[in-house]
Coordinates of C-alpha atoms in Angstrom, one line a residue:
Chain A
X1 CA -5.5 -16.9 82.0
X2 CA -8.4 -18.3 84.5
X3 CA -9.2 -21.2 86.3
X4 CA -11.9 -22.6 87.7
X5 CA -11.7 -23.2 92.0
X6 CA -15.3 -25.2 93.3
X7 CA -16.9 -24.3 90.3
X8 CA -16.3 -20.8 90.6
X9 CA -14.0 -19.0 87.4
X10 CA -11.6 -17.2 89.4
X11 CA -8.1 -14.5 88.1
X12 CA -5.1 -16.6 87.5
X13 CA -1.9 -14.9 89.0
X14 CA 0.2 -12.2 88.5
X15 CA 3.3 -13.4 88.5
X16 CA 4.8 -16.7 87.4
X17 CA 6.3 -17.8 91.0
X18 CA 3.6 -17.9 92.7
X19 CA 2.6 -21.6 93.7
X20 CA -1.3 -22.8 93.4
X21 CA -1.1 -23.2 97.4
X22 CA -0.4 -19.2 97.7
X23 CA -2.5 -18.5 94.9
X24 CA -5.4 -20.3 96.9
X25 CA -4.7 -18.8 100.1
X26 CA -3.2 -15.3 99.9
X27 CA -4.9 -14.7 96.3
X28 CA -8.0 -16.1 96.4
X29 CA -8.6 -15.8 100.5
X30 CA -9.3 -19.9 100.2
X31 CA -7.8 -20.2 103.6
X32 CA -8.8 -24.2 103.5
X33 CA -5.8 -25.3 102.1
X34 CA -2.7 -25.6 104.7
X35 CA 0.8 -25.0 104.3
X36 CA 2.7 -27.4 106.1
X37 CA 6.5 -27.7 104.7
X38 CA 6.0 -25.8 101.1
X39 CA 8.5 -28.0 99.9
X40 CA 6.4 -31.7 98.8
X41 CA 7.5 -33.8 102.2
X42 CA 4.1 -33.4 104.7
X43 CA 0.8 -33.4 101.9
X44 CA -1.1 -30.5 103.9
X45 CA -1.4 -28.5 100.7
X46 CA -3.3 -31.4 99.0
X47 CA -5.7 -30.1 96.5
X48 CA -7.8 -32.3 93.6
X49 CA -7.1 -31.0 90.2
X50 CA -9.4 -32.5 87.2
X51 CA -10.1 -35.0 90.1
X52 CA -6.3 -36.0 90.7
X53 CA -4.8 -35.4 94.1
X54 CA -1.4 -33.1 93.7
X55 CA 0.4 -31.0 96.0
X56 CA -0.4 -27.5 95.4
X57 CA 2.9 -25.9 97.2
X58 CA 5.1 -27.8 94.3
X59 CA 2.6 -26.6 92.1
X60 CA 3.3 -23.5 89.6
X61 CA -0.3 -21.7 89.4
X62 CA 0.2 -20.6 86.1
X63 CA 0.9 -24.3 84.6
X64 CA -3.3 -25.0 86.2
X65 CA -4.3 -23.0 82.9
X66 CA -8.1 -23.7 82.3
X67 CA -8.5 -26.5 85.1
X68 CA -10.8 -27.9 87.8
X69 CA -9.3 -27.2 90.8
X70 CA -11.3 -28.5 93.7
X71 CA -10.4 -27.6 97.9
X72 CA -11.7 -28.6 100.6
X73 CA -13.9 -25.8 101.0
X74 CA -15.3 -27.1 97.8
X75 CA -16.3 -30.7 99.5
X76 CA -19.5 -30.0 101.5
X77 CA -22.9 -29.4 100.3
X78 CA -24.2 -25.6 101.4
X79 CA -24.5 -27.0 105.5
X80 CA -24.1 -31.0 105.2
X81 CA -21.0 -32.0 105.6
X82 CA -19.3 -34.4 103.2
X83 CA -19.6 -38.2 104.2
X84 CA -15.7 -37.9 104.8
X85 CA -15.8 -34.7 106.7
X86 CA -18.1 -36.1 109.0
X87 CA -16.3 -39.8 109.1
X88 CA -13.4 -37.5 110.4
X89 CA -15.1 -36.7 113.3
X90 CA -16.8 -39.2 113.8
X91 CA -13.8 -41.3 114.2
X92 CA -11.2 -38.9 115.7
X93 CA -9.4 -38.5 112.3
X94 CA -7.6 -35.3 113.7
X95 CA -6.4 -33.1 117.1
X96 CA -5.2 -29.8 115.6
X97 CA -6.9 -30.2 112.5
X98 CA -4.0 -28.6 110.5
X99 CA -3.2 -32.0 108.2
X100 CA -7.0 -32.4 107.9
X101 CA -7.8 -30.3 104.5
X102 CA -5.0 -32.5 102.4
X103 CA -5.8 -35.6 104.4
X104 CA -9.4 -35.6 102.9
X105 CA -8.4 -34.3 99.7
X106 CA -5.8 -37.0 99.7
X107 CA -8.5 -39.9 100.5
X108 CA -10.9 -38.2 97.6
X109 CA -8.2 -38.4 95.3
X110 CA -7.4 -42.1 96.4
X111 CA -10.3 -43.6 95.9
X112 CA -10.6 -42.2 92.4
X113 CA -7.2 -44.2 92.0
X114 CA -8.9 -47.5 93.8
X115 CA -11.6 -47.3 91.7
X116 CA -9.9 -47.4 87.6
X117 CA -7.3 -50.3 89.6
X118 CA -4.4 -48.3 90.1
X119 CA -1.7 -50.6 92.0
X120 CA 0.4 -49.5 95.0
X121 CA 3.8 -50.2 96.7
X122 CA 1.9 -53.0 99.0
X123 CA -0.5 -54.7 96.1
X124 CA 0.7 -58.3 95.4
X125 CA -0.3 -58.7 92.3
X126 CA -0.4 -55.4 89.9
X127 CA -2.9 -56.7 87.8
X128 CA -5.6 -57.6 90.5
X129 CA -8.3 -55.4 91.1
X130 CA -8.1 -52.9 94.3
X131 CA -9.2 -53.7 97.8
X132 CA -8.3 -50.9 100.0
X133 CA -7.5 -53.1 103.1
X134 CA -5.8 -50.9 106.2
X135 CA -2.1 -51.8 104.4
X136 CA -3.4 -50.5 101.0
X137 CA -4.6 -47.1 102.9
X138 CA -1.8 -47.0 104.9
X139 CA 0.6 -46.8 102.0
X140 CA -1.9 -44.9 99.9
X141 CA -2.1 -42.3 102.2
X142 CA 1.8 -42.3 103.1
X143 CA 2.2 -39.1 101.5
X144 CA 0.3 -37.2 104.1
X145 CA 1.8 -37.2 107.4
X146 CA 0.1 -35.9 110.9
X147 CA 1.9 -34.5 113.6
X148 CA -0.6 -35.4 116.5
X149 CA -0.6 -39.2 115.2
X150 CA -4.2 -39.2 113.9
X151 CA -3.7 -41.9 111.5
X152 CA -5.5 -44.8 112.9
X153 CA -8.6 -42.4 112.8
X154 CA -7.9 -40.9 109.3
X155 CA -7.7 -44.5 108.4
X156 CA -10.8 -45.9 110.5
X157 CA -13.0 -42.8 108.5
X158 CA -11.3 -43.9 104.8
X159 CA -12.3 -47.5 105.8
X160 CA -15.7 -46.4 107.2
X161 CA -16.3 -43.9 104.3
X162 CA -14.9 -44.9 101.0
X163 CA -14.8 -49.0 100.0
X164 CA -15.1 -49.1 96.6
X165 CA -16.3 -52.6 94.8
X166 CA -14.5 -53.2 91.5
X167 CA -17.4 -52.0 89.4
X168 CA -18.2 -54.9 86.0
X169 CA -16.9 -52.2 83.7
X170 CA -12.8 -52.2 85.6
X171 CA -13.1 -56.0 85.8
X172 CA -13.5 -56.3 82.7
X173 CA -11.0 -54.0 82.2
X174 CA -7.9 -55.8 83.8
X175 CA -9.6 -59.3 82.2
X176 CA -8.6 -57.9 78.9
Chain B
X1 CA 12.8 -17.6 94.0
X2 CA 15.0 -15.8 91.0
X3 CA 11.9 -14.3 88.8
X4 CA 11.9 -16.3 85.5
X5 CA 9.6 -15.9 82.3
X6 CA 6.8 -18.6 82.3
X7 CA 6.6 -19.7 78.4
X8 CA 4.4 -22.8 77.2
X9 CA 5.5 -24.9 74.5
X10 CA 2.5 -26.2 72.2
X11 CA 5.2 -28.4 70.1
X12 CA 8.4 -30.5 70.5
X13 CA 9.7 -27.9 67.8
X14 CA 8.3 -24.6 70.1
X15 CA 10.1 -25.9 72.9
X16 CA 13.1 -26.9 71.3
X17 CA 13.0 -23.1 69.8
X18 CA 12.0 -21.5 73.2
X19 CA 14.4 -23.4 75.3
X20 CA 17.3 -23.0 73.2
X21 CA 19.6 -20.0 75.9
X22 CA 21.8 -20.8 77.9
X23 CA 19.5 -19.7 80.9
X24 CA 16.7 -21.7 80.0
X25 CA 14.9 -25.1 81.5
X26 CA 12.0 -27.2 80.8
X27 CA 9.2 -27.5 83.0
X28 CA 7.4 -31.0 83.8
X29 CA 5.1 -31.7 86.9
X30 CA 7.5 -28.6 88.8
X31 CA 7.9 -31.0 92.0
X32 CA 12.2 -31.0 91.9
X33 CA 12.4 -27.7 90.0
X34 CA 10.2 -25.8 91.6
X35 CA 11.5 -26.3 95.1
X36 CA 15.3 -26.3 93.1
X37 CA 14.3 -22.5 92.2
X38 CA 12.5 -21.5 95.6
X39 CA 15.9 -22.6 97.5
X40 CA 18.4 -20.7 94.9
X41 CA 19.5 -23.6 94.2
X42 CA 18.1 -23.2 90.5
X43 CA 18.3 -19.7 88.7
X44 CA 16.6 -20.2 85.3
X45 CA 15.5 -17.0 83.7
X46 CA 13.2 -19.1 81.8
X47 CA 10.8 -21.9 82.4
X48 CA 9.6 -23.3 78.8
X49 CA 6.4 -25.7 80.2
X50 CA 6.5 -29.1 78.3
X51 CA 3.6 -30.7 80.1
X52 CA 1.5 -30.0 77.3
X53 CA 3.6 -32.3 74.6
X54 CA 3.1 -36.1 74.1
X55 CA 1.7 -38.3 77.1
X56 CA 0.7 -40.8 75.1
X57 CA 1.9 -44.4 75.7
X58 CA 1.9 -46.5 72.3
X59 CA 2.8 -49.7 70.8
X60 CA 5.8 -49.4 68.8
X61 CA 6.2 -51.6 65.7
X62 CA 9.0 -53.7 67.1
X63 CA 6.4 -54.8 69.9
X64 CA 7.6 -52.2 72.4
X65 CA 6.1 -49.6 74.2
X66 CA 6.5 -45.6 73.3
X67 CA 5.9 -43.4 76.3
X68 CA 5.4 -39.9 75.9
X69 CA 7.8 -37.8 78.3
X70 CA 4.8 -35.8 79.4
X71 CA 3.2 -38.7 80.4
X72 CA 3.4 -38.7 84.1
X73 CA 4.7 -40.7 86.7
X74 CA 1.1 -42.4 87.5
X75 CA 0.1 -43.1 83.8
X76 CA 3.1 -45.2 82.9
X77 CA 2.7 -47.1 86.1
X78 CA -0.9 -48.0 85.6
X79 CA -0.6 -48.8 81.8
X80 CA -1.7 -52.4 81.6
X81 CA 1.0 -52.8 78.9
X82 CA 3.7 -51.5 81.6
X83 CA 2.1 -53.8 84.6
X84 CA 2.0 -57.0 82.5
X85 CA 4.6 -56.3 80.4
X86 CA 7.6 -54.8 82.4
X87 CA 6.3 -54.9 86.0
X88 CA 9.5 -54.0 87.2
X89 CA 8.7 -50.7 85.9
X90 CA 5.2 -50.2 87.6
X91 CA 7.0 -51.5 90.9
X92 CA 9.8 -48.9 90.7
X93 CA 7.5 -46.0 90.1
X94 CA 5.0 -47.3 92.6
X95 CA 8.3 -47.5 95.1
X96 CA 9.1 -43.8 94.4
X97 CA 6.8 -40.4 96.0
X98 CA 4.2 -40.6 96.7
X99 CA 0.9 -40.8 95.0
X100 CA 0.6 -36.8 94.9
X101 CA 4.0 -36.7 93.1
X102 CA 3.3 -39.4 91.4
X103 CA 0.1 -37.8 89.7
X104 CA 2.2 -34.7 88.5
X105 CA 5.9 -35.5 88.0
X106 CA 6.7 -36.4 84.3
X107 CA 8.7 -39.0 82.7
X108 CA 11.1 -36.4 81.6
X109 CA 11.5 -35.1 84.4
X110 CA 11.8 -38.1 86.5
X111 CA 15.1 -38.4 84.5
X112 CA 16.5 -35.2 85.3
X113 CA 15.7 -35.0 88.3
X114 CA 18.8 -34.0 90.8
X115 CA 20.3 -35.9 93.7
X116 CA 19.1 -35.3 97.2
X117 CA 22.3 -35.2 99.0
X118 CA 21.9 -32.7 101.5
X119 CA 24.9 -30.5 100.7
X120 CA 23.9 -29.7 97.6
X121 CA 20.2 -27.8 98.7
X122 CA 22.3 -26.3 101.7
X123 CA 22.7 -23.0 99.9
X124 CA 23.9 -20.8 103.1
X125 CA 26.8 -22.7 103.9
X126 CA 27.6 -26.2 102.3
X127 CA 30.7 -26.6 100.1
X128 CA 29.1 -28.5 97.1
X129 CA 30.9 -29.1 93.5
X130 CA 27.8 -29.6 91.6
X131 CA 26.0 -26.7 92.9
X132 CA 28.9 -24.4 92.5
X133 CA 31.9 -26.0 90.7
X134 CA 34.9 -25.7 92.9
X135 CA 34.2 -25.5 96.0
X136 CA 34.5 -28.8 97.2
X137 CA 32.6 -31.4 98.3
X138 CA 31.2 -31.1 102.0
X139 CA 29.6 -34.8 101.6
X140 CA 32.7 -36.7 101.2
X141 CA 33.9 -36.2 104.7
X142 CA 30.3 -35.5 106.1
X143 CA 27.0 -37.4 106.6
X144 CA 26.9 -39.6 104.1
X145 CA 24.7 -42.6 104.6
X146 CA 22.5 -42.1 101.7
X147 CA 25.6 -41.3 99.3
X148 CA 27.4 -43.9 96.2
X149 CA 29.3 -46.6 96.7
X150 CA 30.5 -47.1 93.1
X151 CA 31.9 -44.9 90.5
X152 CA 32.0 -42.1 92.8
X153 CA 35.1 -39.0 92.2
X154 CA 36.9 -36.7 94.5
X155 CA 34.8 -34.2 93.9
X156 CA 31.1 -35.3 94.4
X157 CA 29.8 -38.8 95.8
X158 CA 26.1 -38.2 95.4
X159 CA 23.4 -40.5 94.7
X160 CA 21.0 -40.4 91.4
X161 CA 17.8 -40.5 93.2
X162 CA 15.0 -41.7 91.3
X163 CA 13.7 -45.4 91.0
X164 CA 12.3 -45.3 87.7
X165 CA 15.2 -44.8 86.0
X166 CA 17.1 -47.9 87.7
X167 CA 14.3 -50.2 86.1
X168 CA 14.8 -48.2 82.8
X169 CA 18.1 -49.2 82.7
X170 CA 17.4 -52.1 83.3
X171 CA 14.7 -52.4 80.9
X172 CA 17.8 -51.2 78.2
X173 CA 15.3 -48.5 77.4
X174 CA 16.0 -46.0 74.8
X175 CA 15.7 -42.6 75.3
X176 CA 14.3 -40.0 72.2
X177 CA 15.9 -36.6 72.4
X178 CA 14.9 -33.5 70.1
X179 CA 17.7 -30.6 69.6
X180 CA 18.1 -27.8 67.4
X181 CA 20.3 -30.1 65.2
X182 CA 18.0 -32.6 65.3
X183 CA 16.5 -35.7 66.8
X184 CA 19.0 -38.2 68.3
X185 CA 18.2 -41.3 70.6
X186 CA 20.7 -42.8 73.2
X187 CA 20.7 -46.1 75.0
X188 CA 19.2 -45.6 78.3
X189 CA 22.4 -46.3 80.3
X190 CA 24.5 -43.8 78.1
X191 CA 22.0 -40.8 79.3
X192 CA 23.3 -40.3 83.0
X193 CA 27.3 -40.0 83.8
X194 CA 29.4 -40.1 86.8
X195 CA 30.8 -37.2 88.2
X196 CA 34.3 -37.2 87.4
X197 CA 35.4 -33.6 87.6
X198 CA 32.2 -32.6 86.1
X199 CA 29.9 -33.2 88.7
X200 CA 27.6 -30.2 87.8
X201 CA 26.5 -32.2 84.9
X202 CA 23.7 -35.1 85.4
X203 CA 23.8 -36.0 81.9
X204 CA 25.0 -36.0 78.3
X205 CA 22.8 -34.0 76.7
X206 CA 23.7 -30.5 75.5
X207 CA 22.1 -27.1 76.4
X208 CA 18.5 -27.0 75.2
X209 CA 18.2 -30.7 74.2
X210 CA 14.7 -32.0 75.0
X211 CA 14.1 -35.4 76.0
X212 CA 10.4 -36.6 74.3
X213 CA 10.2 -40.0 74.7
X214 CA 11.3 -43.2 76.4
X215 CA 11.1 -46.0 74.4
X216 CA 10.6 -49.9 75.9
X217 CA 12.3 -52.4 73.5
X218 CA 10.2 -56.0 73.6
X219 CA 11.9 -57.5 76.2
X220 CA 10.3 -61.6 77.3
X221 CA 12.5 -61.5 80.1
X222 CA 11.1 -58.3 81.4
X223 CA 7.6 -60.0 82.2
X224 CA 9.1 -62.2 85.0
X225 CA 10.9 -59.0 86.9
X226 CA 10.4 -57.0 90.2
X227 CA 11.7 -54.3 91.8
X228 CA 12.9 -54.1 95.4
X229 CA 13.6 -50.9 97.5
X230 CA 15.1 -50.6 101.4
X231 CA 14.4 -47.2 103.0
X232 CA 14.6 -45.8 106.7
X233 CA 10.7 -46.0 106.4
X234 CA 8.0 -48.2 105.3
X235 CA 6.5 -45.5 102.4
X236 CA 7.7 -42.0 101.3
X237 CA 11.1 -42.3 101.2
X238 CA 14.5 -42.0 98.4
X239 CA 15.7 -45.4 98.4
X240 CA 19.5 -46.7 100.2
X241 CA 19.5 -49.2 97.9
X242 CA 17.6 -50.4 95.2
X243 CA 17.3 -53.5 92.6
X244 CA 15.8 -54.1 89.7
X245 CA 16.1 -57.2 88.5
X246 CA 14.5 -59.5 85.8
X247 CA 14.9 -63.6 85.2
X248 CA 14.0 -66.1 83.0
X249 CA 14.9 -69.2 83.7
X250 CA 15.5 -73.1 81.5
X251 CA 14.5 -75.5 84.5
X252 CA 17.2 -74.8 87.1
X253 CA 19.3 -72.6 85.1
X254 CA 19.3 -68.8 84.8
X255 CA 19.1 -68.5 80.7
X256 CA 18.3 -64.4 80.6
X257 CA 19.0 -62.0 83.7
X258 CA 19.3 -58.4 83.7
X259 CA 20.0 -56.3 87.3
X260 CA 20.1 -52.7 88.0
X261 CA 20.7 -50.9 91.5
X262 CA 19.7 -47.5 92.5
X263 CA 20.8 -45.7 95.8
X264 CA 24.8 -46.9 94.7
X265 CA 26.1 -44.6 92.0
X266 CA 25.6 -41.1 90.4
X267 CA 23.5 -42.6 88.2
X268 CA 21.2 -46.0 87.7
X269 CA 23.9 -48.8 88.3
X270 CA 23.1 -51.3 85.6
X271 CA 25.3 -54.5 87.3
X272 CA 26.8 -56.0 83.5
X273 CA 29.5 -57.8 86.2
X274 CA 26.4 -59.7 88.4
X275 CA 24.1 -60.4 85.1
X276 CA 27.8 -62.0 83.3
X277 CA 28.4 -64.1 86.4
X278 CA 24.5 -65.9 86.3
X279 CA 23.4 -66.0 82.9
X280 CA 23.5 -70.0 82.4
X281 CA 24.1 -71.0 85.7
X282 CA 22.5 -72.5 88.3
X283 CA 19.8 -70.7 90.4
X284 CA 21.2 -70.7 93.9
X285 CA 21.9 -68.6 97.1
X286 CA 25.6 -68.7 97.1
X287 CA 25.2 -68.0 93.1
X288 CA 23.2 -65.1 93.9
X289 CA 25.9 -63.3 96.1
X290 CA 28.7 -64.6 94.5
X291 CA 27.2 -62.5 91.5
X292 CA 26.7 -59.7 94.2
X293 CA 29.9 -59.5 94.9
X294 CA 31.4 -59.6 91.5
X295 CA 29.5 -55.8 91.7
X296 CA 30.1 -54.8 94.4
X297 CA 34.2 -55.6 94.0
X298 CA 34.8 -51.8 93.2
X299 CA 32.6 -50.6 96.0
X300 CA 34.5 -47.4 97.9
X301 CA 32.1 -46.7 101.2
X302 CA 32.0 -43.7 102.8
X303 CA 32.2 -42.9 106.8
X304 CA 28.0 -44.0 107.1
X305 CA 27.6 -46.2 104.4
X306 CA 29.8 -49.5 104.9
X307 CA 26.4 -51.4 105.0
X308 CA 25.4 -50.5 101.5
X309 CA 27.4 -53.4 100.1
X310 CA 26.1 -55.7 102.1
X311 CA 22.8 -54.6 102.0
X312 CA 22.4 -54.6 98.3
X313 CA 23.7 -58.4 98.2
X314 CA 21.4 -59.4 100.4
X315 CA 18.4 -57.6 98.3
X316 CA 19.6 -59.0 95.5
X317 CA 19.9 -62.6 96.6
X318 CA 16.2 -62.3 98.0
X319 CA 14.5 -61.2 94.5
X320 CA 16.0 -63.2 92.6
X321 CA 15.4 -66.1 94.7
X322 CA 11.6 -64.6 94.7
X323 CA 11.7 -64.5 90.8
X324 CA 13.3 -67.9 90.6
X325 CA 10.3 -69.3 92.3
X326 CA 8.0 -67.2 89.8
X327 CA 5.6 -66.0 92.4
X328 CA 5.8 -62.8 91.7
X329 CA 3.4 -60.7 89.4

């Protein structure tokens, strides 16, 4: 078996046991990727698959068969940053940094949520189209926690970074 | 982690074949099993991967809905057919994980999930019946806020912990299961049991059964419905108590009702006493918690969980006066 990690066709592993999170890091050397709890509660281990944000430590490697698994050493462009790397710092998203990885992963994966209209916890009406206000983040994001209390900066560079307009094609959509 | 043989089923009849030993499991989205194996907990020699089996959600030909039991947890929520047609369902997903977990857990596996009572992961120490039969129950006499209220046994007074399945029950879902006799369905609130002297057993079905579908019968009712959940944090956490509840009402009067709780029992708690006591009555506060209490009668609390009744009266009372109103979507 093989998968494909940033675009890169890489060995699948060697035993069934292994999760996608040690198969990234002590595998593949893609040290990006944090292990926080290894058992689903914290989100450091957040990793895009096909697009879709999972957690890699619940994750068996060998069920990832043939997909797109994207880190966040697969985000920037050779030395530019991407536009939610640099919203990070640019709005004191993070002290140690050890949350940071998932916590952008997280937001990637989010916003691909936002934009086909799926609802939250917090949305008022399931059937409306998604405005990520601060409460719609908040709970969006609740799945990745941060130990130095970052949040109001992770959420200042989501805001900042990704507000996604319902595009004609999702209006539509939910009109039908 | 006990080492296991990884084995992917390409059909219901594969896996039906491949998990048919007694040391055998299916595998969904991994996020209760895998941790379940990694703490001992779990020992199976043999993973048979059903992930790869039907997702799809369909109309059925009675006006229902079909879902897949790949399908994950995310999918069914976000189905426009689920979120207009049974929003109580979207709500109880949406209530449940979080949006990582969400994105791989199935719908089978949402069902067979197991409890999160404490005692039961504590494999170096805890006395815990339905981890190892016999031993006692460490919960009964322990910390027990999160624990049931109803229906509980001697021997085990866990909680079922997912918030799906209490709008499923709700919902009167039927539930599609594939064996090596055959295909068989069962009523959505026949699937789970209580614990009796068997608490090792979360269900019905027999060794190597394979759940493959959860069917939605058309339910009008359903459209006007919500689901409620009180935690000991805003997001991110298994529920206390629960309600699912759904109403249609004939001007003041409650003509259709159905109510489920989670967080009560060791398994979804479909409340046939509080639905019996409101269907044609009036819509009112005292009605509301008189039905409540009709329940919650039976109710047994533990050392840390005396509020539960109370708790879950006063949840119920505020969504159905919320879906009396009809200003919920």
């Amino acid at each position: 078996m093989s998968f494909v990690v940033n675009g890169n066709a890489v060995p699948g592993p060697a035993d069934p046991r292994v999760s996608l999170l040690d198969h990234l890091r002590e595998t593949l050397h893609l040290t990006g990727t944090k292990k926080g709890c290894n058992q689903g509660a914290c989100g450091a281990c957040t990793v895009l698959v096909d697009g879709e944000r999972i957690l890699s430590c619940l994750a068996l490697a060998v069920q990832y068969d043939g997909r797109q698994i994207t880190t966040i050493e697969g985000l920037a462009e050779a030395a530019t940053l991407h536009p939610l790397q640099a919203a990070f710092i640019e709005h004191d998203g993070f002290q140690c940094g050890y949350c940071t990885p998932g916590q952008i992963c997280s937001a990637i994966g989010m916003a691909a949520e936002a934009r086909r209209g799926v609802p939250s916890h917090v949305s008022a009406d399931l059937a409306a189209e998604v405005i990520l206000t601060r409460d719609e983040i908040q709970e969006r994001m609740s799945g990745n926690l941060c130990r130095c209390g970052a949040h109001n900066g992770i959420i200042d560079a989501i805001q900042a970074t990704i507000a996604p307009a319902p595009t004609a094609e999702t209006s539509a959509e939910m009109a039908a | 982690m006990t080492p296991f043989t990884y084995l992917r089923a390409d059909t219901v009849n594969d896996a039906v074949r491949l998990g048919a030993g007694e040391t055998a499991a299916f595998l969904g989205g991994g996020t209760n099993i895998v941790d379940l194996m990694r703490e001992t907990v779990a020992r199976h020699e043999i993973l048979v991967d059903v992930t790869r089996l039907s997702d799809a959600v369909t109309e059925t030909a009675e006006g229902g809905l079909l879902i897949g039991a790949a399908a994950t947890n995310t999918a069914v929520a976000e189905h426009n057919g689920v979120r207009r047609r049974y929003p109580m369902l979207s709500r109880a997903i949406l209530a449940g994980a979080s949006a990582q977990i969400r994105n791989m857990a199935t719908v089978g596996g949402n069902l067979l999930q197991r409890t999160r009572c404490t005692y039961f992961y504590d494999t170096d120490g805890s006395h815990c019946n339905k981890r190892a039969p016999g031993t006692g129950c460490d919960a009964r006499e322990g910390f027990n806020r999160i624990h049931a209220i109803l229906g509980a046994s001697d021997a085990c007074v866990a909680t079922h912990p997912s918030d799906m399945c209490v709008a499923l029950t709700a919902l009167d879902a039927i539930v599609h299961i594939e064996g090596r006799d055959g295909a068989r369905t069962l009523p959505f609130g026949e699937l789970h049991r209580l614990p009796g002297d068997r608490p090792d057993l979360d269900t019905v079905l027999a060794a190597g059964e394979l759940i493959t579908a959860i069917e939605l019968p058309p339910l009008g009712v359903a459209a006007r419905s919500t689901y409620r959940k009180v935690r000991d944090r805003a997001s991110y956490a298994f529920a206390l108590i629960s309600v699912a509840a759904a109403l249609e009402m004939d001007g003041d009067r409650i003509s259709d009702v159905r109510i489920a709780f989670g967080g009560v029992a060791h398994k979804p708690w479909r409340a046939a006493k509080a639905e019996a006591a409101l269907r044609g009555e009036l819509a009112s506060e005292a009605g509301f918690r008189a039905a409540a209490a009709a329940e919650f009668a039976d109710a047994r609390p533990l050392r840390d969980n005396a509020f539960k009744p109370e708790l879950a009266t006063r949840t119920l009372a505020a969504v159905l006066a919320e879906l009396a109103k009809g200003d919920v979507a």
